[in-house]
Short mmCIF file of C-alpha atoms in Angstrom, two decimals:
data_model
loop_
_atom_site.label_atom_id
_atom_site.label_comp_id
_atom_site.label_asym_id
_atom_site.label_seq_id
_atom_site.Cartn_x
_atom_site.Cartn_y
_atom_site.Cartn_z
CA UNK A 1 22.76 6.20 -5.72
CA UNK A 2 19.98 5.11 -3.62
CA UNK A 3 17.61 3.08 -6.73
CA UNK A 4 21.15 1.13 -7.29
CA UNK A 5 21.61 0.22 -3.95
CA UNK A 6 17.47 -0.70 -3.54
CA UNK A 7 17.80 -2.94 -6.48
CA UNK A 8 21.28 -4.32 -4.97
CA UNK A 9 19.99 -5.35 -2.05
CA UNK A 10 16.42 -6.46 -2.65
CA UNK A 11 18.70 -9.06 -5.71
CA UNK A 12 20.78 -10.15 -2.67
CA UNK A 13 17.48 -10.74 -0.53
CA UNK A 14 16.26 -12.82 -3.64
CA UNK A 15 19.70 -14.90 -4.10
CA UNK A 16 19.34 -15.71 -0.34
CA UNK A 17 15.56 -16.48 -0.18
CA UNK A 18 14.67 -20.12 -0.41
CA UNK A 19 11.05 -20.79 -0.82
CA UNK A 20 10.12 -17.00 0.39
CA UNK A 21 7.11 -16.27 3.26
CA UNK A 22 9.11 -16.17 6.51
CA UNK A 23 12.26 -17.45 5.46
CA UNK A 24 13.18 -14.40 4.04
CA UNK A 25 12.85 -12.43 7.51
CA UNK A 26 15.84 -12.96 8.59
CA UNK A 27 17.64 -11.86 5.62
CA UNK A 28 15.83 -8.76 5.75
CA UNK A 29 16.47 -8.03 8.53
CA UNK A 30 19.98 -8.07 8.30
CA UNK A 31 20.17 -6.08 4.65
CA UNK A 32 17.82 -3.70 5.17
CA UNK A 33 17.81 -3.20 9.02
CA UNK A 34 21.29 -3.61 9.78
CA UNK A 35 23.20 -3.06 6.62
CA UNK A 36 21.57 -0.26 5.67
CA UNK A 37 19.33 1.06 8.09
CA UNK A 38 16.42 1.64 5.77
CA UNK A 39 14.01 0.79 8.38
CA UNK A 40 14.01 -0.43 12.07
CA UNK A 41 12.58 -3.93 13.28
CA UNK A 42 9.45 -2.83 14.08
CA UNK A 43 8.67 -0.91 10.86
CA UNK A 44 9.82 -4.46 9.14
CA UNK A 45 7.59 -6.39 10.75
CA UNK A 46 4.39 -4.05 9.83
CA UNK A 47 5.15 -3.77 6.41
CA UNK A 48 5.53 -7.60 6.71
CA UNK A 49 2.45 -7.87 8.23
CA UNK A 50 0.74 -5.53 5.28
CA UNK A 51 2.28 -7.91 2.72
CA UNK A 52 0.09 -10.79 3.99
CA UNK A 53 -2.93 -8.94 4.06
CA UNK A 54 -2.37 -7.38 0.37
CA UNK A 55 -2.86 -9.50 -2.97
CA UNK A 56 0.49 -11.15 -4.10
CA UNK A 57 3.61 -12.52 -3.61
CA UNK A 58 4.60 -11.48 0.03
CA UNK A 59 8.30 -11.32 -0.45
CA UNK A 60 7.07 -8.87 -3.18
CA UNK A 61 5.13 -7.15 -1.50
CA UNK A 62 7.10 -6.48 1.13
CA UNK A 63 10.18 -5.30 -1.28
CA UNK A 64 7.54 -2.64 -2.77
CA UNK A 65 6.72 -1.31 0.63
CA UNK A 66 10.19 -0.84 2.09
CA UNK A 67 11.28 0.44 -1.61
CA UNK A 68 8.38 2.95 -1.98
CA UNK A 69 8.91 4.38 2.35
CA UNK A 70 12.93 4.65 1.44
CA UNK A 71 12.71 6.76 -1.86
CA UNK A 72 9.21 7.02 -3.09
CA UNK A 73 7.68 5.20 -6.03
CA UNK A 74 10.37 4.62 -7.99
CA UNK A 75 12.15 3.40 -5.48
CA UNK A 76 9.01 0.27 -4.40
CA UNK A 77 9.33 -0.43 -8.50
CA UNK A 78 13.03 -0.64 -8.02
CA UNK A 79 13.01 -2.61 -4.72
CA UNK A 80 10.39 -4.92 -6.44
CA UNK A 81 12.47 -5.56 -9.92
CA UNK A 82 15.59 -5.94 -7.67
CA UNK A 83 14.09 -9.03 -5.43
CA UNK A 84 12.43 -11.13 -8.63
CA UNK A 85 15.27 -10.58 -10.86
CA UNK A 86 17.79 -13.60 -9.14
CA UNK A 87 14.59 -15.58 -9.63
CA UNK A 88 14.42 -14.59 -13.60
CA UNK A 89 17.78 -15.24 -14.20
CA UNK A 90 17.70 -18.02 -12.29
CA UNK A 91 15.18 -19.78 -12.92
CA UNK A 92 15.89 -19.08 -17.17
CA UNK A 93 18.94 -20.93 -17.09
CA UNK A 94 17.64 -24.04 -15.05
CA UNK A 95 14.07 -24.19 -17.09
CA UNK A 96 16.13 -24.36 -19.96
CA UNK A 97 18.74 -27.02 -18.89
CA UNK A 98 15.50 -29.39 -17.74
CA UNK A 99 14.04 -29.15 -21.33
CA UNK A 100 17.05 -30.30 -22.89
CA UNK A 101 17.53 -33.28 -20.33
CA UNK A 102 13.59 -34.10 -19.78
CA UNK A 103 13.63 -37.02 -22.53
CA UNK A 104 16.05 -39.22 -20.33
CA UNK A 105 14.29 -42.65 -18.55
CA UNK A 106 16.88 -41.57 -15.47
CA UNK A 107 15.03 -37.75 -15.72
CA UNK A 108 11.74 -38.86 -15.83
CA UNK A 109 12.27 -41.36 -12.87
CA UNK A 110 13.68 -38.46 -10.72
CA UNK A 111 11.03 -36.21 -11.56
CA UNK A 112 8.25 -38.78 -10.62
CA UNK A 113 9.92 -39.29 -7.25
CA UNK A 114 9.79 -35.76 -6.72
CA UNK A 115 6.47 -35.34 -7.42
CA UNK A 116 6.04 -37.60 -4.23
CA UNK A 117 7.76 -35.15 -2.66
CA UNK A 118 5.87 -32.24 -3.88
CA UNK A 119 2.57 -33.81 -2.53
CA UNK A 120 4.00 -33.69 0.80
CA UNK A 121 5.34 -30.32 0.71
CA UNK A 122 1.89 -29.33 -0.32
CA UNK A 123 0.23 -31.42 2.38
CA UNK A 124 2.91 -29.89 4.65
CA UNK A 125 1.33 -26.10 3.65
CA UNK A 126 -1.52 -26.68 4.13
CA UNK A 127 -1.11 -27.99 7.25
CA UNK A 128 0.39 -25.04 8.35
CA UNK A 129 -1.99 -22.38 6.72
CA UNK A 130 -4.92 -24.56 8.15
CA UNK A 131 -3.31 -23.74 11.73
CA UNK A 132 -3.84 -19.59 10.84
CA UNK A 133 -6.82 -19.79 8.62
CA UNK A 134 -9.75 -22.32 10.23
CA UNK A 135 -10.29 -20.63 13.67
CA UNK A 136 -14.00 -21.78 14.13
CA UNK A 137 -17.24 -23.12 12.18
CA UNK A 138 -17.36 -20.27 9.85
CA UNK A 139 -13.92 -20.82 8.54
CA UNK A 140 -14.21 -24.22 8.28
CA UNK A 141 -17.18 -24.17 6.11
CA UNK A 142 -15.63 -21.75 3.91
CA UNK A 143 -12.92 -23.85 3.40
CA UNK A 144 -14.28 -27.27 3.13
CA UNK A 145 -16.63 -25.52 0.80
CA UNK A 146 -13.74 -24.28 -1.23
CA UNK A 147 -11.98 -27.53 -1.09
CA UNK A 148 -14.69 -29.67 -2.84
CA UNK A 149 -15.86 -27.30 -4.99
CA UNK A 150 -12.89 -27.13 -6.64
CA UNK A 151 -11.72 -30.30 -6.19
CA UNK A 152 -15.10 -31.63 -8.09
CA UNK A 153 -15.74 -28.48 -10.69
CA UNK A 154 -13.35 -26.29 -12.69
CA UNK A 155 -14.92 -23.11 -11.05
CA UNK A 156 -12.02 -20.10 -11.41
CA UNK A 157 -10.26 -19.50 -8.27
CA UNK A 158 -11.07 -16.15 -8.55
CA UNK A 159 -14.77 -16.68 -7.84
CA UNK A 160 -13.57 -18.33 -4.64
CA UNK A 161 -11.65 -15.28 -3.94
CA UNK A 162 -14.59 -12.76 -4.32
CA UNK A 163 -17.22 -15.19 -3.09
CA UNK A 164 -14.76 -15.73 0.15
CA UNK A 165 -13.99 -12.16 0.65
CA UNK A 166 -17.45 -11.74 0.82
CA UNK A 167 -18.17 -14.09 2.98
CA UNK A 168 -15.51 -13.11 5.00
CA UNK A 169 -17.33 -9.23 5.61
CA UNK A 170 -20.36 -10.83 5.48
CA UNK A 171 -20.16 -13.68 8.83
CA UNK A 172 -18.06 -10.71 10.88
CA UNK A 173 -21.05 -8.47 10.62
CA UNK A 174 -23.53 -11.42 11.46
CA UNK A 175 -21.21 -12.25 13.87
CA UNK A 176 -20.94 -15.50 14.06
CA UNK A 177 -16.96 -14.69 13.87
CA UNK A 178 -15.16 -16.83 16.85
CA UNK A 179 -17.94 -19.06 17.52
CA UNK B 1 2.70 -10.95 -29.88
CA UNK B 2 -0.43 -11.86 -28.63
CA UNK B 3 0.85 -14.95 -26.38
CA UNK B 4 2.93 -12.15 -24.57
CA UNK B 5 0.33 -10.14 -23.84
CA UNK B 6 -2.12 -13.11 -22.44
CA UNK B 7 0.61 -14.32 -20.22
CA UNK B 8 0.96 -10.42 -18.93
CA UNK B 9 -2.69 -10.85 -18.49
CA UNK B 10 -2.91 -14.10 -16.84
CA UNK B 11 -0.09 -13.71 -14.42
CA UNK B 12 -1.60 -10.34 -13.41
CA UNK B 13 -5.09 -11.65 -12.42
CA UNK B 14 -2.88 -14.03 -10.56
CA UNK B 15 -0.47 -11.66 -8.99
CA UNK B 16 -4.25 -9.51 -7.97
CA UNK B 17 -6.20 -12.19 -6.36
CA UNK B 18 -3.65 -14.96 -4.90
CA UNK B 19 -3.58 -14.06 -1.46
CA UNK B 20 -1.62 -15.74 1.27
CA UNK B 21 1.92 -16.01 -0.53
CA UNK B 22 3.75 -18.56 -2.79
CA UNK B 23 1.82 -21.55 -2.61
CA UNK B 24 -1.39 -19.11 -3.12
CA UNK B 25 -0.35 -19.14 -6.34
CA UNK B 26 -0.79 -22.65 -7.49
CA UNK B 27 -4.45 -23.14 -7.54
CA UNK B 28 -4.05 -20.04 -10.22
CA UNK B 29 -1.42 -21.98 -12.60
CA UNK B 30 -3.78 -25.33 -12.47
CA UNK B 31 -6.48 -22.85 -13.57
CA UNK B 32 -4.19 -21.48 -16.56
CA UNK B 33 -3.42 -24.69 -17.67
CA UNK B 34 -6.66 -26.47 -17.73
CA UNK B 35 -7.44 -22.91 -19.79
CA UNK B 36 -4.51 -23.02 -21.79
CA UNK B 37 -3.68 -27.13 -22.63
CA UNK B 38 -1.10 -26.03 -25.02
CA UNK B 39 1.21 -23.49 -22.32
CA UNK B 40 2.17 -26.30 -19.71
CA UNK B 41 0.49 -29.64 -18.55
CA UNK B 42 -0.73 -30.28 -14.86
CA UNK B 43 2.06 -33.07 -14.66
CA UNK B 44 5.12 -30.29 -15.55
CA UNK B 45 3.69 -28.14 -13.00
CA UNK B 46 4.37 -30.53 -10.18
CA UNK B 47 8.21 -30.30 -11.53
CA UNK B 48 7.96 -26.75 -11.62
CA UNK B 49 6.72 -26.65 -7.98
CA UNK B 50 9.66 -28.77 -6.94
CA UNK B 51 12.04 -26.63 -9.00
CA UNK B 52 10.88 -23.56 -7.40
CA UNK B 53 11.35 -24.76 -3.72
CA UNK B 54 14.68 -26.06 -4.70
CA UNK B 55 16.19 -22.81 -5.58
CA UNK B 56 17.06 -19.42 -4.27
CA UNK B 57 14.28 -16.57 -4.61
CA UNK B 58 10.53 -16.79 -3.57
CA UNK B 59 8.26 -19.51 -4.72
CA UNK B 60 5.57 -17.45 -6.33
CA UNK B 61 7.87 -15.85 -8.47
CA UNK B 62 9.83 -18.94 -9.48
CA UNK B 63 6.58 -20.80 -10.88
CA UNK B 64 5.89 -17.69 -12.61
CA UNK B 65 9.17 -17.04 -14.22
CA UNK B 66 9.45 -21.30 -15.00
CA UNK B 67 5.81 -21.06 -16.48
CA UNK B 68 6.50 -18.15 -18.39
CA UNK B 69 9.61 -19.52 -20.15
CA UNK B 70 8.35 -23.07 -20.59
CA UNK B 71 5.26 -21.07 -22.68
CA UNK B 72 6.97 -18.25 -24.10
CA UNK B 73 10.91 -18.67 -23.83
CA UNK B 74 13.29 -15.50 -21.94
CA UNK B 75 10.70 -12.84 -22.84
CA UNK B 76 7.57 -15.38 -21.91
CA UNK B 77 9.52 -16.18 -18.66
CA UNK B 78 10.27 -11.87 -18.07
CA UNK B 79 6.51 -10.80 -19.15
CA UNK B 80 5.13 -13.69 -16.76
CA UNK B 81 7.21 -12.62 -13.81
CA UNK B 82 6.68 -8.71 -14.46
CA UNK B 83 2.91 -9.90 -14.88
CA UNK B 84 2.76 -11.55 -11.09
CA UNK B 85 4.60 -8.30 -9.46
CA UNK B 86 2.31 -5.74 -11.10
CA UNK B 87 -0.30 -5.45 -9.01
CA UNK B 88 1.63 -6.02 -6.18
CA UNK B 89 3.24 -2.29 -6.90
CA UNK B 90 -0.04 -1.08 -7.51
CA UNK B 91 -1.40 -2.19 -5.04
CA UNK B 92 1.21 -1.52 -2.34
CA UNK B 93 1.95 1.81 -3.47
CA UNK B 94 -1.56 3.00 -2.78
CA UNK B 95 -1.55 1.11 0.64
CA UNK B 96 1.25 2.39 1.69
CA UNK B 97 -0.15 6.08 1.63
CA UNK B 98 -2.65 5.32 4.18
CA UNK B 99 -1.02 1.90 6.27
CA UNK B 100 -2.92 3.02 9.38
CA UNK B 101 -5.92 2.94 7.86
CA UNK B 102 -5.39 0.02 5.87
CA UNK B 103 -4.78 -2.25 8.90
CA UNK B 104 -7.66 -0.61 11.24
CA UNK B 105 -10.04 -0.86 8.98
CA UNK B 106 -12.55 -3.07 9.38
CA UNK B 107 -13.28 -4.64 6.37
CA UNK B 108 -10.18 -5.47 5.38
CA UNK B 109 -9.61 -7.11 8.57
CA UNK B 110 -12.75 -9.11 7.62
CA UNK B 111 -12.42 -9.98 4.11
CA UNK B 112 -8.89 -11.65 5.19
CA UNK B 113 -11.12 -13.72 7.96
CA UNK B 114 -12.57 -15.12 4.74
CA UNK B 115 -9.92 -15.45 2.41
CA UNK B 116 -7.17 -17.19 4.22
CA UNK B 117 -9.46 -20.41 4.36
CA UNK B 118 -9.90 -19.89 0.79
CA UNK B 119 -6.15 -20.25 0.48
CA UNK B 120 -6.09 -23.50 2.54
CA UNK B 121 -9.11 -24.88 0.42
CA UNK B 122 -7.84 -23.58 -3.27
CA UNK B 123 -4.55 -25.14 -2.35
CA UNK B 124 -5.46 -28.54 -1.01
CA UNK B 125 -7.26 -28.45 -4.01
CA UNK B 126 -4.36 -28.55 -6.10
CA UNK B 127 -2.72 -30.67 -3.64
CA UNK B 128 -5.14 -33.23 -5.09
CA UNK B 129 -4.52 -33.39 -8.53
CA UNK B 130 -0.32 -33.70 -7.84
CA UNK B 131 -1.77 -36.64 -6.00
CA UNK B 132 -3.41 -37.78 -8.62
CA UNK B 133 -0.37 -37.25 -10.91
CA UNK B 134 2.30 -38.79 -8.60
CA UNK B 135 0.53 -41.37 -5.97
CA UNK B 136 -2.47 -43.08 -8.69
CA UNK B 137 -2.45 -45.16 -11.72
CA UNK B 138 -5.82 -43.56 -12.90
CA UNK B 139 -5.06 -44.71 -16.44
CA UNK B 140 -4.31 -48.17 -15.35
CA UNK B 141 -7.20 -48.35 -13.18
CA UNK B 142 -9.92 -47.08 -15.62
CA UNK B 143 -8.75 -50.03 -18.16
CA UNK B 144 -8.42 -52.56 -15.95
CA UNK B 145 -11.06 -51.87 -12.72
CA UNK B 146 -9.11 -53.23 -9.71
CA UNK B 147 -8.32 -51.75 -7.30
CA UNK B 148 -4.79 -52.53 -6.90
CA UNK B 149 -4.12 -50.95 -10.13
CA UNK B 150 -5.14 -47.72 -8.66
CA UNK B 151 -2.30 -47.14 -6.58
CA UNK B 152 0.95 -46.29 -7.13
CA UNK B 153 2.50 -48.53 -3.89
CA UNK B 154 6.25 -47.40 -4.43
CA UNK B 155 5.13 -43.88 -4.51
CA UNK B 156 2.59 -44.38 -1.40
CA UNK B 157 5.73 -45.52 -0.01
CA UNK B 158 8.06 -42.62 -0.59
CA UNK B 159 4.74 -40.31 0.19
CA UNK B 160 4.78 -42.04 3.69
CA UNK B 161 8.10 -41.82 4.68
CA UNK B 162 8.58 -38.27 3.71
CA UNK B 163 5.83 -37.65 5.86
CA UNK B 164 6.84 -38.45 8.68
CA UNK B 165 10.44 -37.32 7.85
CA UNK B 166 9.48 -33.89 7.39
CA UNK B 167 6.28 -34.07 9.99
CA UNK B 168 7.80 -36.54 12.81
CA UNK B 169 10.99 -37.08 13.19
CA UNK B 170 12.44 -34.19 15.13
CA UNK B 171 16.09 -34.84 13.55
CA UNK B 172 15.04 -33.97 9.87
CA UNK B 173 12.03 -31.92 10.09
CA UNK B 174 13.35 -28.40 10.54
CA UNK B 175 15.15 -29.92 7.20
CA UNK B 176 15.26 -27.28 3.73
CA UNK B 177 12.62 -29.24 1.42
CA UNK B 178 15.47 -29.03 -0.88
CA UNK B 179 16.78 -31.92 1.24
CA UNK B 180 13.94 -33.81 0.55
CA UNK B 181 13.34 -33.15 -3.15
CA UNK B 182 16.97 -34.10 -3.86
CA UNK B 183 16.34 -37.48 -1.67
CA UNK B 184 13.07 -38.73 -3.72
CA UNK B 185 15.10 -37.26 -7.24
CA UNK B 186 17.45 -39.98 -5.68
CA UNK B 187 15.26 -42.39 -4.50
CA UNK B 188 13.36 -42.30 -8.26
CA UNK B 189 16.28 -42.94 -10.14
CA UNK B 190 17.66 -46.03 -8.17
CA UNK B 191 13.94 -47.57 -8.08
CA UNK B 192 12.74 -46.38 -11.53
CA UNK B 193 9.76 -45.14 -10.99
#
């Protein structure tokens, strides 16, 4: 039954996913290139690629796309529901172990060490998106802008969004794109 | 009722205009709780970020399902998550119909030009106010004025050795953050902080 076997192996893509983006390549690419032959390495890739460029989650994404090419739209809602549901289950379980364990002095003191950590991990990010995203002046107006506007006034990130997006059409047609 | 159906809401404006992947997400969940001071605080969010990275399944969807359930229990935690992915199926399903056209076209091509430094910027953004939660005394500093009181020197610490842990050292920087999160859960509890 091929919805079983979608949500089957977009759960076992989930288990094996830590953190998501391109560490779960290589799991797809065994499950759903070699396992079961859904798709070749090539097709993978471009419906990785779409899953960037497309609102979301990308692991998401990209669990919708293979779904809905290997058995319609059912099948992308079943591929989807498959690859969050480790996640829920999860993610239940440990949410509700920390609430009954956040009162202890020794839990607090772990959790403010890694919140240290978490800075980093963010810094680390957005080192990394910085490398694919700020290509020339243009960019790195946009983002500076972004940066302390936000940083200074509760402005919606979605205004960012559209206002970037925007932006985004706007400097390509000016061209001042690469410069 | 009515808390279910805002989360649904929130988590599928979030799911529709974080773009860029997991950490995309954050700058959204800062947003909801500044919005919503009674769902999660800003400080439980940084633990829900480390949670996330430290276990199996994509990060976006981990802060959604944790956020979810710390608002609205199993069915806040399922109606948060289902929330994110929704326009994601949307979205892809009607991509999907026309994928040459979606990646030739020019606009689209365009409008990502522009939003992927809005990632970078909406996330450093949030970046800051962890920073503020985990590396400042801001409390102690605004009763007290000096300067010293501002900073939080055994987390600078930490901050700076993790850096170059996970940025320098060639050993330990290919390293699972997991690694590192369990390290400074460690390194918290033996020097209280």
């Amino acid at each position: 039954m091929i919805f079983w076997q979608l949500f089957v192996s977009f759960a076992r893509v989930g288990v094996l996913t830590f953190g998501g983006g391109y560490a779960m390549i290589p799991m797809l690419e065994r499950e759903i290139v070699d396992r079961r032959g859904w798709a070749t390495s090539e097709e993978l890739m471009d419906y990785y690629a779409v899953g960037q460029c497309t609102p979301g989650v990308i692991a998401v994404n990209t669990a919708t796309f293979i779904g809905f090419k290997t058995a319609g739209n059912l099948g992308g809602i079943v591929a989807t529901l498959g690859v969050v549901f480790p996640s829920f289950v999860i993610i239940s379980v440990i949410a509700g172990i920390i609430r009954n364990f956040s009162d202890i002095p020794a839990v607090k003191s772990a959790f403010a060490g890694i919140r240290v950590c978490v800075c980093v991990l963010i810094f680390n990010s957005v080192v990394k998106l910085w490398k694919g995203a700020v290509k020339d002046k243009a960019t790195l107006a946009l983002c500076l802008l972004v940066f302390i506007l936000s940083v200074f006034f509760s402005i919606s990130p979605i205004v960012f969004v559209l206002f970037c997006a925007a932006a985004g059409i706007l400097f390509t047609r000016m061209g001042v794109r690469g410069k | 009722m009515t808390l279910l159906l805002t989360l649904f809401f929130e988590f599928f404006k979030t799911g529709l205009f974080a773009v860029g992947g997991g950490m995309a997400t954050l700058p959204f969940l800062y947003d909801m709780s500044a919005r919503h001071p009674d769902w999660f605080s800003a400080a439980q969010l940084a633990d829900m970020v480390a949670v996330s990275e430290s276990t199996p399944g994509p990060i976006g969807v981990n802060m959604a399902t944790y956020v979810g359930f710390e608002t609205g229990g199993v069915a806040g935690g399922l109606v948060a998550t289902l929330g994110l992915v929704t326009p994601s199926i949307i979205v892809i399903l009607i991509v999907a119909r026309m994928l040459k056209a979606f990646r030739d076209n020019r606009y689209v091509d365009a409008a990502f030009y522009g939003l992927r430094p809005c990632s970078v910027g909406l996330i450093a953004a949030a970046g800051v106010l962890v920073v503020k939660i985990a590396l400042l005394h801001l409390d102690a500093y605004a009763a007290s004025g000096a300067l010293t009181e501002l900073f939080n020197w055994k987390a600078l610490a930490l901050a700076a050795v993790l850096l170059v842990l996970t940025r320098a050292v060639k050993a330990t920087k290919k390293l699972h953050p997991v690694v590192f999160i369990l390290c400074s859960a460690a390194v918290g509890v033996l020097f209280s902080f």
